[in-house]
Structures are given as structure tokens and as C-alpha cells.
């Protein structure tokens, strides 16, 4: 696949992370380089050795108009890498609609390797113009947990989907042959080859410029949600989590169903909820209804895609955090550190 | 050069005939004027006996126009009536305060529908139209048979191109309900092609060949396209066990269970088959989106939002026509890689169709 970005004379914003299995069986970093405005941080003594942990940051806490970040990540066989952020990725106002702020993430995950990317949401400010492309090239037997979410902007400043454009695309490819150590000058992590097969391409295009005055404005289109997000799960390490989302979705109460039981009967039934999971579910459903969190889950070509939206950012964060915490396998496989941004 | 059907001669003859008729009418009117009754029924309306006779017999409509009408017919057995494209789920979500995202000023079903239709059109154009147009272009630009192709007439390459578009479309629909709807209608369209349209195209080809006595060079472009659709259909039948489009959870959960080679999604097949039938890209895009609009409007009638006259009024309105034109223009150059959802909540409504207690539609 050719790069979706035009060639840039500046090489700024490039970064590389290579995660590998260290001799003592821990996951660690073999390489980590970055250039302004990208900034990567890792702990010298990681609190948890189940996965290597890198914080994706930017100088100044955000990307200003026209910034470009291009990060390549390689996860070697058997290694695990967690990526987090420290606060929203802010996208500052752009000087004009043609000045596009761009982030490109290319990832290669080798067999037995796993990547957990649970960042804070992207927060596009009013008048920002942003495009992000994230390409995940997965070997057979590789695993991925990817969260991509975006907020309405700075609510305190009255921003409510007030940017010019936000376009985000996530692609999951099944790598042809062993994914690791691709050589060749054109190669590199996440560069899709001819034998690779696209599994999922999830793409969101939010543009304030309307094609026709009859079309609702972007704010109206968003229907009052403050955050909208997508979680993509693939591979054996997150299989249990993927099944959990599908099962919880299947267990949602039917919309428009009538409850013929008397109120006291219904209450008694609810209190009888036996297992901890059932109690948790009842409480979660109550929160979902109170906060009007809408979500769905679908099995798509060997991946599970979960979509959610909420009228309050923190309600959305609590919801996804509660789902991941209750199921528990992210913490088990990657350590609690992987969940820093969703608590 | 000097044949009777030289177009210039025809045009001159046609114009002369019109002139003669106009003069005759002028003479008749002059002759009648003195004897005009004091109160004519209508001063400018001629009596039916005075109507000019039709000038020339009409040229028969092209095959492309004929198929355009067939593709826009609601009797086309695509099964579109079974799908509401999220309308049913949207209306249900709007009813309950715990699932209503938005508090519209007026919440009648009609105003809800007025909100829904432009969103739905914008979304289907953004997500599906690039696939329709790409498939149309694929068929339109293929070189046909080249001299040294040997056994293969170029149809396998064309079929592979269509299959890869179909595969990309399959990867781009992140929702079980929408996939099921797209695949059901895509397969129905392929069946219509195989069982009905293909024979119609073949008849026309035979007719053309008989009119041109020297036999034309072996397989024409059309024949290559027909063969490519046949190959695509064979890929589908040889692909996966039936029903893999909707998929049992167990089968699809196998992390490394590769997706089938082709699924037969509606958008790429609609573009390809329309191109083979001779429709232009503009006609194809328009009739695709009009078909979607008609399906949603008709779903609204059956969901009790409004009656059949209001439905036709919506369809006849300038708004729908302009809206379709505007979103076609918006997506005219969008490559399939950049096709994307413009209405994120629509993915939720469509995806959550599965959790409705009662359903009259499949999407």
C-alpha cells in the first residue's frame, strides 16, 4: 500500500519502537527513537514486566496545526507492548482548512506478540483539521487490543464538535508469512505487502463542511454524544475479552420489551442476582441507562469490533474501563499499567 | 457519403418538414381568424383536430435506459423491503429516555424521520458509493480481450478485481446487521443478473451481430464482462459454507479463520452490473442512492411514520433529488480506502437492531 500522505520535506515527528522478548522472559524495548514533536517515555524500571510500557506524548501536550507524527512499531515474536498516553491528545486550531495535522501509526506484530493500545481519547479543538491513519499488520498468532476514541473538544470552552475535520482510519491486516524482521529499504513495520490481506478497515470521517444545506450540521449529526469510540480485538491473547464483549452484547435487555412483573417482584428478582458477574452486570446496565451509553459488538472477519458513544466523556471512560476491568484479561496479560487511561 | 441515412440529410429533411408544418398551421390560423367565435374556450389552446401530427417516429430508448428503469423498479426482487437501514432501531431508541441521545424540540415520528433520512443518505453515500463507483470504473476501463491473452479472455483478471473490491467492502462494514443486509441484497442482485439480465444482454448481443454481417472479432467487451461475472459467481459458490456472511459466532471467532474469498456485497456488485448493462457512472450512483432512499421511505410507511402519499411527496420533493446529487458529488472522487462513516451513531443504531424486542425488518 502506498503511503496515504504526500511526501514531506521535513522528517520531523518520526519515531520507532521495537519491543522484544528479553533473555529472562520479560518483554522489553530493543529500540526507541523519536523526533520533535513526538515524545516517547518509558520507565527505566517498569512496574510490571508482563509487557513493555511506552507513553506516547507530544511536546507541548498536543499537536499544532500542520504537525506530522509518524510512528513505527515492531513487536517481535512473543513480546508484549502496552501503549498509553498522559491525558488527551490535543489537536490545536489550524491556521486554515488546508493545513492538516497528521498522525500515522504503522505497526507490525509478530507471531505470539501482542500490542495493547489503550490511550486517552483524541481531543480536537475548535477549527482543528486532523487526519490519523493506524495500520496494524498482524502475523498469524499475533494479538491486538486497540482503542480509538475522539471527544467533542473542550466542553468548558463551549466546543462541541467544533473542528473543521477529523478523519480517522484503523486497518488490521493479516500478514502474509512471518511478520517479523521484514527487510528491504521499502519495508518497515506496518508497510502492507502484496500478499497481505485486509481484515478490518474502520474509518470515521467527521467534516463540518456540509455537502448540502439540508444535511444536518456536524454537531446535529453527532446527536449529543461527547465521545465516540471503537475497540478492535484480534488474536488468541484477547479472545476471552472478545468473547466477553459479544456475550455481554447478546445479554443486553431487549429494547421496547415490557416488563409484566409487578415492581416488587422485579426488585426481588434483581436482588436475587446470584453470581458476582450478574450483580456487576445489573449495576453496569443501570449505569448504561442512567448515562445513556450506547454500544454494540460484532464479530468481523476474525476480529471483534466494539463501538460505543456517550453524552459524557467520563461516562464513556467509566463504561469501557468497567468492561475491561471486569473481564480482567488485559490486566492479566499486560499488567495494570495497560489500563492507566481507561480508569 | 451520399446515403439516405446520412445524419445531415436527415436533419435537413426533418427541419424542412417542420417548416412546412408550421407554415400550414399559420395559414390555417389566418383562414380561421375572421370566423372566430366571440368567446373561444381558450384563446391559445388549439382544438384537438388542429394538433400538429408528431414529426418523426421516436427513436427507441437505449438498452441502458431500459435497464435503468428496471434497476429503479421497486419490484426488482432484491428484497430491499426487508431492510430499514437502521430506521426501525433509530425510532425505537428515540422512544425511550434511557436510549435517546438527543432531545429534539419536537419528537413526532415524522420529525424523527426528517432527521433520519439525510443522515442515512449521507452515511450510505460515504460508506458505499465509493465501492459502487470503483466497480463501475473497473468494468468501464477494462481493456477487453487482448490478442495474446491465450486461453484467458481477460475475464479472470476482471473477476479478481471485482473480488478484491468485494473483499475490501466486507472489511469495511464493522457491524453484523449491516453486513447481513448488504450480502443478502448483493446475492439477490447477482441472482437477478444470472437468471434474468444476462439472458437479456445475450439476446441484444446476438441481435447486433446479425445486423453486422461480417462476424465481429471473437469475444466482445460485453462477453468478457459477462464471463467475469460468471467467474465471480463461481468464486462465491466455491467460497465458504452458506450463511458465512451472517456467520455463526463460533465459526467467525476462530481468530485465524480466514474470511471467504468473496461475500457478494451489494455496493460493488451494483456498480459492476450497472456498468455491464450500459448505465453511466452518474446514472448508477443516482439510482443506487435513490433505491436506498426508496427503501428507507417505504420502511417508514410500514413502520407507521406516514402514509403512502406523504412517502411519495418526500420522494418527489426537490430536497431528496438535490441531496442525492450533492452527496454523489461529495463522494465522486473518494477512493475506497478513504470511504468512511460520517454518522457514527448510525453504526450504533444499526448494530443495536439486534437488541430490539420486536422487529419488523432485518436491519
XYZ file of C-alpha atoms in Angstrom:
706
model
C 0.000 0.000 0.000
C 1.349 3.432 -0.769
C 1.542 5.989 1.966
C -1.657 7.998 2.207
C 0.419 11.066 2.990
C 2.102 13.296 0.495
C 5.873 13.310 0.702
C 7.040 15.820 3.237
C 10.368 17.569 3.074
C 10.571 17.619 6.831
C 11.352 14.382 8.565
C 10.138 15.683 11.903
C 7.889 13.684 14.117
C 9.228 10.260 13.227
C 9.562 7.595 15.849
C 10.374 3.937 16.224
C 9.647 1.414 18.945
C 10.868 -2.176 18.865
C 9.598 -4.454 21.596
C 11.217 -7.856 22.050
C 11.336 -10.739 24.441
C 14.358 -10.311 26.725
C 16.529 -13.254 27.796
C 14.882 -13.505 31.236
C 11.500 -13.911 29.547
C 10.295 -10.353 30.108
C 9.144 -8.024 27.396
C 11.405 -5.059 26.888
C 12.391 -2.401 24.418
C 15.093 -3.105 21.909
C 14.886 0.319 20.342
C 13.088 3.577 20.945
C 13.770 6.740 18.946
C 11.710 9.844 18.375
C 11.838 13.361 16.973
C 10.023 16.589 17.787
C 7.033 16.955 18.197
C 6.739 13.275 19.108
C 7.964 12.258 22.537
C 8.159 8.725 23.879
C 8.706 7.864 27.529
C 9.297 4.545 29.185
C 10.069 3.626 32.759
C 13.637 2.591 33.456
C 12.377 0.072 35.953
C 8.945 -0.937 34.668
C 6.424 -1.569 37.428
C 5.260 -4.674 35.655
C 7.291 -6.980 33.461
C 4.375 -8.626 31.679
C 4.580 -6.038 28.960
C 6.864 -3.207 27.960
C 5.187 0.144 28.545
C 5.631 3.276 26.439
C 3.830 6.593 26.816
C 3.041 8.349 23.550
C 3.381 12.068 24.169
C 3.943 15.273 22.311
C 5.967 18.319 23.298
C 3.571 20.961 24.496
C 0.888 18.380 25.203
C -0.645 18.410 21.767
C -0.229 18.773 18.044
C -0.360 22.213 16.497
C -1.689 22.891 13.016
C 0.373 21.158 10.353
C 2.313 18.902 12.747
C 3.102 15.457 11.461
C 3.815 12.433 13.568
C 4.807 9.135 12.056
C 5.459 6.308 14.475
C 6.564 2.807 13.515
C 6.278 -0.017 15.983
C 7.548 -3.527 15.795
C 6.539 -6.179 18.288
C 8.859 -9.181 17.982
C 7.762 -12.818 18.459
C 6.392 -13.477 21.902
C 6.830 -9.889 23.090
C 4.100 -7.730 24.599
C 3.862 -3.985 24.373
C 1.439 -1.603 26.069
C 0.975 1.932 24.832
C -0.653 4.668 26.857
C -0.865 8.449 26.937
C -0.871 11.016 29.718
C -4.035 12.945 29.064
C -5.896 13.671 25.869
C -4.026 14.062 22.631
C -4.953 17.685 21.974
C -5.263 18.839 18.408
C -4.828 22.591 18.299
C -6.527 25.001 15.945
C -5.198 25.003 12.418
C -4.340 28.275 10.621
C -6.523 27.185 7.690
C -8.600 24.258 6.445
C -5.759 23.163 4.142
C -3.237 22.853 6.947
C -3.773 19.301 8.129
C -2.337 17.880 11.309
C -1.489 14.237 10.729
C -0.621 11.178 12.724
C 0.451 7.935 11.120
C 0.995 4.779 13.106
C 2.379 1.663 11.470
C 2.607 -1.499 13.498
C 3.936 -4.962 12.849
C 3.092 -7.641 15.391
C 4.874 -10.972 15.026
C 3.519 -14.395 15.916
C 2.971 -14.724 19.633
C 3.439 -10.991 20.020
C 0.770 -8.685 21.363
C 0.046 -4.991 21.371
C -2.312 -3.242 23.746
C -3.070 0.341 22.745
C -5.453 1.939 25.238
C -4.800 5.681 25.018
C -6.772 8.669 26.237
C -9.124 9.979 23.580
C -8.069 12.474 20.935
C -9.441 15.930 21.720
C -9.758 18.083 18.609
C -10.079 21.793 19.419
C -12.295 24.187 17.502
C -11.045 24.872 13.971
C -8.595 21.973 14.012
C -8.017 19.814 10.939
C -6.812 16.326 11.694
C -6.224 13.026 9.953
C -4.959 9.859 11.518
C -4.172 6.505 9.941
C -3.263 3.465 12.021
C -2.177 0.318 10.202
C -1.728 -2.918 12.134
C -0.028 -5.733 10.312
C -0.649 -8.905 12.255
C 1.151 -12.211 11.799
C -0.891 -15.335 12.397
C -0.952 -15.883 16.128
C -0.409 -12.202 16.934
C -2.799 -10.314 19.197
C -4.129 -6.777 19.290
C -6.261 -4.672 21.596
C -6.831 -1.258 20.053
C -8.938 1.589 21.372
C -9.518 4.651 19.222
C -11.771 7.367 20.562
C -12.451 11.015 19.976
C -14.192 13.690 22.028
C -16.299 16.722 21.186
C -13.402 19.064 22.118
C -13.099 21.317 25.163
C -16.561 21.412 26.620
C -15.507 24.092 29.134
C -14.869 26.406 26.187
C -18.205 25.544 24.642
C -16.634 23.339 22.000
C -18.968 20.688 20.693
C -17.617 19.019 17.552
C -16.443 22.472 16.502
C -13.428 21.380 14.460
C -13.148 21.629 10.680
C -12.389 17.980 10.033
C -11.472 14.816 11.871
C -10.754 11.690 9.845
C -9.514 8.521 11.477
C -8.862 5.139 9.973
C -7.799 1.870 11.530
C -6.725 -1.030 9.371
C -5.972 -4.533 10.563
C -4.127 -6.683 8.043
C -3.255 -10.342 8.177
C 0.427 -10.515 7.273
C 1.486 -12.929 4.606
C 4.207 -15.152 6.007
C 6.226 -14.419 9.131
C 5.641 -10.810 10.043
C 8.887 -10.177 11.847
C 12.071 -8.608 10.578
C 10.918 -7.532 7.190
C 13.975 -6.426 5.311
C 14.268 -4.221 2.274
C 14.555 -0.487 2.049
C 10.840 -0.020 1.310
C 9.843 -2.227 4.195
C 9.390 -1.431 7.820
C 6.728 -2.099 10.367
C 3.178 -1.829 9.154
C 4.034 -1.463 5.480
C 1.473 -3.626 3.777
C 2.788 -6.132 1.247
C 1.050 -7.595 -1.772
C 0.295 -10.920 -0.085
C -1.255 -9.306 2.984
C -4.996 -9.437 3.457
C -7.140 -6.675 4.854
C -9.293 -7.917 7.723
C -10.930 -4.772 9.052
C -10.910 -1.191 7.883
C -12.765 1.024 10.303
C -12.967 4.586 9.183
C -14.626 7.713 10.514
C -14.931 10.963 8.579
C -16.324 13.920 10.505
C -16.359 17.056 8.417
C -18.023 20.335 9.343
C -18.283 21.344 5.676
C -21.712 20.213 4.536
C -22.274 18.973 1.009
C -25.817 20.356 1.050
C -27.666 22.791 3.335
C -30.285 20.096 4.021
C -27.687 17.908 5.649
C -27.549 18.387 9.405
C -24.563 20.221 10.845
C -21.758 18.152 12.342
C -23.000 18.936 15.847
C -26.524 17.791 14.985
C -25.093 14.706 13.274
C -23.326 13.725 16.497
C -26.705 13.620 18.315
C -25.440 14.991 21.586
C -22.676 12.469 22.182
C -19.496 13.776 23.802
C -17.347 10.818 22.898
C -17.443 8.092 20.308
C -15.044 5.182 20.202
C -14.090 1.891 18.643
C -12.345 -1.051 20.236
C -10.828 -3.669 17.919
C -9.765 -7.046 19.287
C -7.887 -9.733 17.439
C -5.879 -12.801 18.387
C -5.671 -15.545 20.966
C -4.485 -13.341 23.834
C -7.639 -11.201 23.694
C -10.010 -13.990 22.612
C -11.555 -14.229 26.061
C -12.098 -10.464 26.128
C -13.622 -10.514 22.637
C -15.996 -13.306 23.659
C -16.886 -11.362 26.785
C -17.973 -8.322 24.755
C -20.024 -10.494 22.390
C -21.673 -12.290 25.300
C -22.483 -9.054 27.167
C -23.914 -7.577 23.980
C -26.071 -10.652 23.469
C -27.219 -10.348 27.096
C -28.405 -6.742 26.782
C -32.048 -6.351 27.756
C -34.345 -6.100 24.751
C -35.312 -2.565 23.805
C -39.011 -1.933 23.870
C -39.742 -5.065 25.895
C -42.437 -4.720 28.515
C -41.898 -5.931 31.998
C -45.170 -7.575 33.075
C -43.929 -8.290 36.554
C -45.018 -6.156 39.441
C -42.455 -3.701 40.756
C -41.787 -5.607 43.964
C -41.460 -8.852 42.070
C -38.934 -7.281 39.707
C -36.984 -5.844 42.623
C -36.933 -9.167 44.432
C -35.719 -10.871 41.286
C -32.948 -8.335 40.907
C -31.797 -8.760 44.466
C -31.678 -12.467 43.938
C -28.955 -11.887 41.335
C -26.660 -14.627 42.461
C -23.196 -14.538 40.967
C -20.859 -11.537 41.255
C -20.908 -11.275 37.464
C -24.699 -10.958 37.463
C -24.565 -8.327 40.184
C -21.919 -6.443 38.227
C -23.983 -6.694 35.071
C -27.114 -5.368 36.760
C -25.155 -2.398 38.094
C -23.476 -1.800 34.730
C -26.820 -1.881 32.922
C -28.195 0.608 35.423
C -25.220 2.902 34.707
C -25.593 2.413 30.949
C -29.215 3.503 31.115
C -28.598 6.362 33.509
C -25.703 7.701 31.417
C -27.254 6.752 28.071
C -24.190 4.816 26.947
C -24.935 3.096 23.641
C -22.722 0.294 22.402
C -22.613 -2.639 20.061
C -20.250 -5.503 19.368
C -19.774 -7.525 16.201
C -17.584 -10.334 15.021
C -15.969 -9.246 11.763
C -13.508 -11.409 9.835
C -11.660 -12.850 12.798
C -11.775 -9.599 14.777
C -14.303 -8.271 17.240
C -15.283 -4.630 16.764
C -16.932 -2.806 19.666
C -18.431 0.633 19.136
C -19.669 2.955 21.843
C -20.805 6.508 22.405
C -21.891 8.515 25.433
C -23.200 12.025 26.120
C -20.486 12.486 28.784
C -16.817 11.690 28.260
C -16.327 10.326 31.768
C -19.357 8.049 31.398
C -17.784 6.617 28.275
C -14.456 6.184 30.024
C -16.067 4.507 33.039
C -18.007 2.190 30.760
C -15.056 0.913 28.735
C -12.899 0.790 31.876
C -15.511 -1.245 33.724
C -15.835 -3.724 30.857
C -12.052 -4.225 30.605
C -11.601 -4.446 34.377
C -14.462 -6.882 34.932
C -13.222 -9.299 32.300
C -9.697 -8.916 33.633
C -7.534 -10.454 30.914
C -5.885 -7.181 29.821
C -4.535 -6.704 33.350
C -3.506 -10.365 33.469
C -1.656 -10.331 30.159
C -0.296 -6.778 30.038
C -0.355 -5.642 33.680
C -2.495 -2.949 35.319
C -0.300 -0.333 33.628
C -2.011 -1.034 30.300
C -5.296 0.259 31.754
C -3.994 3.609 33.011
C -6.024 5.683 30.547
C -9.337 3.898 30.985
C -9.802 4.280 34.706
C -21.290 9.518 -48.253
C -24.473 10.354 -50.093
C -26.633 7.703 -48.496
C -30.195 8.409 -47.468
C -29.301 7.880 -43.794
C -26.577 10.482 -43.717
C -27.393 12.295 -40.445
C -27.050 15.750 -42.004
C -29.551 14.885 -44.755
C -31.940 13.523 -42.174
C -31.641 16.697 -40.149
C -32.315 18.892 -43.201
C -35.317 16.790 -44.194
C -36.590 16.958 -40.622
C -36.233 20.738 -40.440
C -37.921 21.198 -43.828
C -40.824 19.063 -42.714
C -41.185 21.124 -39.533
C -41.076 24.365 -41.522
C -43.755 23.133 -43.888
C -45.967 22.123 -40.994
C -45.519 25.426 -39.213
C -46.439 27.317 -42.398
C -49.529 25.155 -42.841
C -50.615 25.918 -39.305
C -50.066 29.647 -39.814
C -52.228 29.524 -42.963
C -54.977 27.650 -41.160
C -54.999 30.144 -38.326
C -55.204 33.111 -40.690
C -58.110 31.471 -42.516
C -59.946 30.829 -39.244
C -59.437 34.198 -37.622
C -62.418 36.113 -39.143
C -64.825 33.315 -38.209
C -63.620 33.042 -34.609
C -66.448 32.764 -32.078
C -66.763 35.762 -29.743
C -65.828 33.687 -26.650
C -63.331 30.996 -27.583
C -62.983 28.232 -24.962
C -59.332 29.223 -24.560
C -57.563 31.670 -26.834
C -54.295 29.776 -27.152
C -55.448 26.204 -26.889
C -55.930 24.710 -30.356
C -58.752 22.332 -30.995
C -57.592 18.729 -30.852
C -58.182 18.412 -34.587
C -55.617 21.147 -35.101
C -52.859 19.448 -33.116
C -49.763 19.047 -35.222
C -49.055 15.477 -36.150
C -45.983 14.042 -34.498
C -42.963 14.921 -36.571
C -40.871 11.787 -36.690
C -41.249 8.397 -35.046
C -39.360 8.432 -31.740
C -36.025 6.697 -31.538
C -36.447 3.617 -29.371
C -34.868 4.036 -25.901
C -31.422 2.552 -25.483
C -30.882 -0.730 -23.681
C -29.148 1.278 -20.947
C -32.285 3.358 -20.324
C -34.384 0.218 -20.338
C -32.195 -1.377 -17.675
C -32.049 1.883 -15.708
C -35.823 1.671 -15.325
C -35.659 -1.987 -14.347
C -32.975 -1.298 -11.716
C -35.034 1.513 -10.218
C -38.190 -0.576 -10.053
C -39.310 -1.456 -6.552
C -40.478 -4.807 -7.955
C -36.825 -5.720 -8.588
C -36.514 -8.780 -6.340
C -33.599 -7.524 -4.226
C -35.544 -7.976 -1.029
C -34.899 -4.324 -0.096
C -38.294 -4.167 1.606
C -36.915 -6.362 4.383
C -34.366 -3.735 5.456
C -34.859 -0.360 7.096
C -31.141 0.527 7.279
C -31.361 1.427 10.949
C -34.651 3.365 10.800
C -36.542 0.874 12.943
C -33.787 0.793 15.556
C -33.462 4.592 15.472
C -37.190 5.083 16.086
C -37.127 2.604 18.972
C -34.080 4.298 20.523
C -35.797 7.697 20.233
C -38.818 6.428 22.170
C -37.096 5.608 25.448
C -35.403 8.291 27.565
C -32.600 5.883 28.509
C -31.529 5.339 24.919
C -32.411 8.686 23.341
C -29.178 10.575 22.792
C -30.816 13.748 21.713
C -33.802 15.721 22.898
C -35.321 17.053 19.730
C -37.655 20.024 20.069
C -40.494 18.005 18.628
C -40.355 14.264 18.798
C -43.105 13.164 16.452
C -42.185 10.160 14.312
C -42.411 12.387 11.253
C -39.859 14.900 12.515
C -37.674 11.988 13.621
C -37.819 10.646 10.106
C -36.943 14.041 8.641
C -33.816 13.962 10.782
C -33.008 10.380 9.875
C -33.251 10.442 6.093
C -30.472 12.984 5.349
C -28.209 11.240 7.884
C -28.882 7.889 6.283
C -28.220 9.212 2.773
C -25.014 10.933 3.836
C -23.820 7.792 5.559
C -24.658 5.325 2.784
C -23.040 7.620 0.235
C -19.878 7.943 2.322
C -19.561 4.243 3.091
C -20.951 2.518 -0.033
C -20.830 4.860 -3.002
C -17.015 4.661 -3.406
C -17.422 0.895 -3.881
C -20.257 1.339 -6.388
C -18.228 3.817 -8.413
C -14.972 1.841 -8.195
C -16.703 -1.291 -9.510
C -18.327 0.722 -12.287
C -14.946 2.162 -13.287
C -13.352 -1.267 -13.106
C -15.824 -2.573 -15.680
C -15.679 0.584 -17.784
C -11.897 0.743 -18.167
C -11.009 -2.916 -18.638
C -9.223 -3.391 -21.967
C -11.410 -6.268 -23.161
C -9.658 -9.108 -24.888
C -6.107 -8.519 -25.970
C -4.710 -10.514 -28.897
C -2.170 -12.530 -26.942
C -4.268 -13.468 -23.947
C -4.260 -17.095 -24.988
C -6.854 -19.178 -23.204
C -7.960 -16.429 -20.933
C -10.074 -13.677 -22.401
C -9.257 -11.226 -19.617
C -12.312 -12.148 -17.602
C -10.358 -13.789 -14.789
C -8.434 -10.571 -14.186
C -11.680 -8.616 -14.143
C -13.283 -11.126 -11.783
C -10.257 -10.886 -9.478
C -10.539 -7.106 -9.468
C -14.199 -7.316 -8.537
C -13.439 -9.921 -5.854
C -10.834 -7.672 -4.257
C -13.297 -4.763 -4.171
C -15.855 -7.074 -2.608
C -13.262 -8.168 -0.038
C -12.451 -4.551 0.832
C -16.173 -3.824 1.182
C -16.509 -6.818 3.515
C -13.669 -5.485 5.679
C -15.212 -2.026 5.849
C -18.619 -2.925 7.334
C -17.983 -3.226 11.065
C -21.454 -4.348 12.013
C -23.217 -7.718 11.815
C -26.627 -6.364 10.882
C -25.347 -4.134 8.076
C -23.197 -6.951 6.681
C -26.172 -9.274 6.595
C -28.279 -6.682 4.768
C -25.554 -5.886 2.236
C -24.759 -9.522 1.487
C -28.421 -10.562 1.203
C -29.127 -7.836 -1.364
C -25.819 -8.344 -3.184
C -26.526 -12.037 -3.639
C -30.066 -11.297 -4.745
C -28.741 -8.880 -7.356
C -26.264 -11.467 -8.596
C -29.136 -13.949 -8.940
C -31.178 -11.417 -10.885
C -28.207 -10.941 -13.168
C -27.724 -14.668 -13.688
C -31.351 -15.636 -14.066
C -32.671 -12.654 -15.984
C -30.421 -9.829 -17.072
C -27.614 -11.953 -18.518
C -30.027 -13.579 -20.974
C -31.364 -10.160 -21.949
C -27.860 -8.883 -22.619
C -27.043 -12.006 -24.652
C -30.149 -11.550 -26.835
C -29.151 -7.988 -27.619
C -25.636 -9.117 -28.499
C -26.963 -11.738 -30.918
C -29.225 -9.135 -32.466
C -26.304 -6.769 -33.017
C -24.157 -9.484 -34.516
C -26.865 -10.424 -37.021
C -27.123 -6.827 -38.160
C -23.402 -6.693 -38.869
C -22.859 -9.428 -41.491
C -19.078 -9.879 -41.178
C -18.593 -11.677 -37.833
C -17.088 -9.307 -35.264
C -13.777 -10.191 -33.625
C -14.231 -13.012 -31.101
C -15.339 -12.165 -27.583
C -16.519 -8.567 -27.384
C -16.048 -6.410 -24.296
C -19.529 -7.414 -23.213
C -18.700 -11.085 -23.450
C -15.618 -10.596 -21.269
C -17.702 -8.762 -18.680
C -20.367 -11.460 -18.707
C -17.679 -14.115 -18.291
C -16.127 -12.127 -15.421
C -19.442 -12.048 -13.546
C -19.759 -15.789 -14.119
C -16.318 -16.311 -12.609
C -17.189 -14.089 -9.663
C -20.324 -16.101 -9.056
C -18.315 -19.329 -9.204
C -15.922 -17.881 -6.601
C -18.902 -17.159 -4.378
C -20.351 -20.642 -4.746
C -16.979 -22.257 -4.175
C -16.216 -19.939 -1.288
C -17.474 -20.696 2.157
C -20.328 -22.688 3.595
C -23.636 -20.914 3.062
C -24.529 -18.326 5.621
C -20.954 -17.335 6.379
C -21.924 -13.772 5.582
C -24.031 -13.529 8.675
C -21.843 -16.101 10.317
C -22.218 -18.160 13.394
C -20.319 -16.626 16.242
C -18.383 -19.826 16.835
C -17.098 -20.098 13.285
C -16.060 -16.466 12.990
C -14.465 -16.329 16.386
C -11.707 -18.691 15.361
C -9.113 -15.971 15.353
C -7.209 -17.246 12.365
C -10.176 -18.484 10.396
C -9.651 -16.627 7.149
C -12.622 -14.792 5.696
C -14.133 -16.235 2.494
C -12.726 -15.066 -0.852
C -15.924 -13.268 -1.794
C -19.104 -12.352 0.041
C -21.099 -10.570 -2.704
C -21.806 -7.190 -1.123
C -24.415 -5.001 -2.740
C -22.333 -1.887 -3.492
C -19.583 -3.358 -5.694
C -21.997 -5.700 -7.484
C -24.444 -2.884 -8.139
C -21.665 -0.817 -9.714
C -20.356 -3.709 -11.793
C -23.709 -4.973 -13.061
C -24.925 -1.444 -13.872
C -21.760 -0.871 -15.904
C -22.256 -4.122 -17.812
C -25.855 -3.063 -18.534
C -24.536 0.153 -20.037
C -25.548 2.642 -17.337
C -23.257 5.630 -16.951
C -21.456 6.177 -13.641
C -23.764 9.127 -12.888
C -26.896 7.069 -13.548
C -25.527 4.202 -11.479
C -24.705 6.415 -8.497
C -28.083 8.149 -8.689
C -30.190 5.010 -8.994
C -28.193 3.338 -6.197
C -28.905 6.177 -3.769
C -32.475 6.622 -4.981
C -33.011 2.907 -4.366
C -31.698 3.331 -0.827
C -33.959 6.346 -0.265
C -36.991 4.492 -1.584
C -36.261 1.540 0.691
C -35.970 3.774 3.777
C -39.104 5.755 2.865
C -41.038 2.579 2.246
C -39.829 1.217 5.578
C -41.153 4.403 7.177
C -44.598 3.720 5.683
C -44.634 0.200 7.067
C -43.334 1.419 10.427
C -46.332 3.744 10.533
C -44.396 7.020 10.330
C -46.568 8.332 7.492
C -48.834 7.185 4.696
C -48.119 6.400 1.064
C -48.903 9.923 -0.210
C -46.501 11.557 2.222
C -43.959 8.929 1.164
C -44.322 9.876 -2.488
C -44.269 13.530 -1.561
C -40.948 13.013 0.205
C -39.558 11.159 -2.788
C -40.894 13.690 -5.281
C -39.543 16.669 -3.332
C -36.662 18.693 -4.663
C -34.888 18.068 -1.359
C -34.264 14.375 -1.935
C -33.139 14.977 -5.509
C -30.722 17.736 -4.524
C -29.437 15.779 -1.578
C -28.620 12.758 -3.722
C -26.867 14.991 -6.238
C -24.860 16.695 -3.506
C -23.637 13.506 -1.847
C -22.792 11.940 -5.217
C -20.623 14.979 -5.960
C -19.069 14.756 -2.492
C -18.026 11.121 -2.984
C -17.274 11.212 -6.717
C -13.502 11.068 -6.195
C -13.370 9.254 -2.845
C -11.143 6.168 -3.170
C -12.469 3.046 -1.439
C -9.600 3.213 1.087
C -10.993 6.516 2.304
C -14.646 5.535 2.412
C -15.756 6.082 5.981
C -18.670 6.544 8.313
C -19.895 10.136 8.572
C -22.596 9.399 11.153
C -21.046 7.349 13.977
C -24.307 6.983 15.906
C -25.838 5.291 12.868
C -23.401 2.383 13.333
C -24.782 2.039 16.849
C -28.426 2.156 15.835
C -27.872 -0.364 13.042
C -25.698 -2.589 15.259
C -28.237 -2.460 18.084
C -31.096 -3.516 15.826
C -30.301 -6.943 17.254
C -31.370 -5.918 20.750
C -34.833 -4.694 19.779
C -37.608 -6.650 21.414
C -39.839 -6.645 18.366
C -38.658 -6.215 14.813
C -40.472 -5.983 11.516
C -37.284 -5.501 9.493
C -33.985 -7.315 9.177
C -31.941 -4.161 9.626
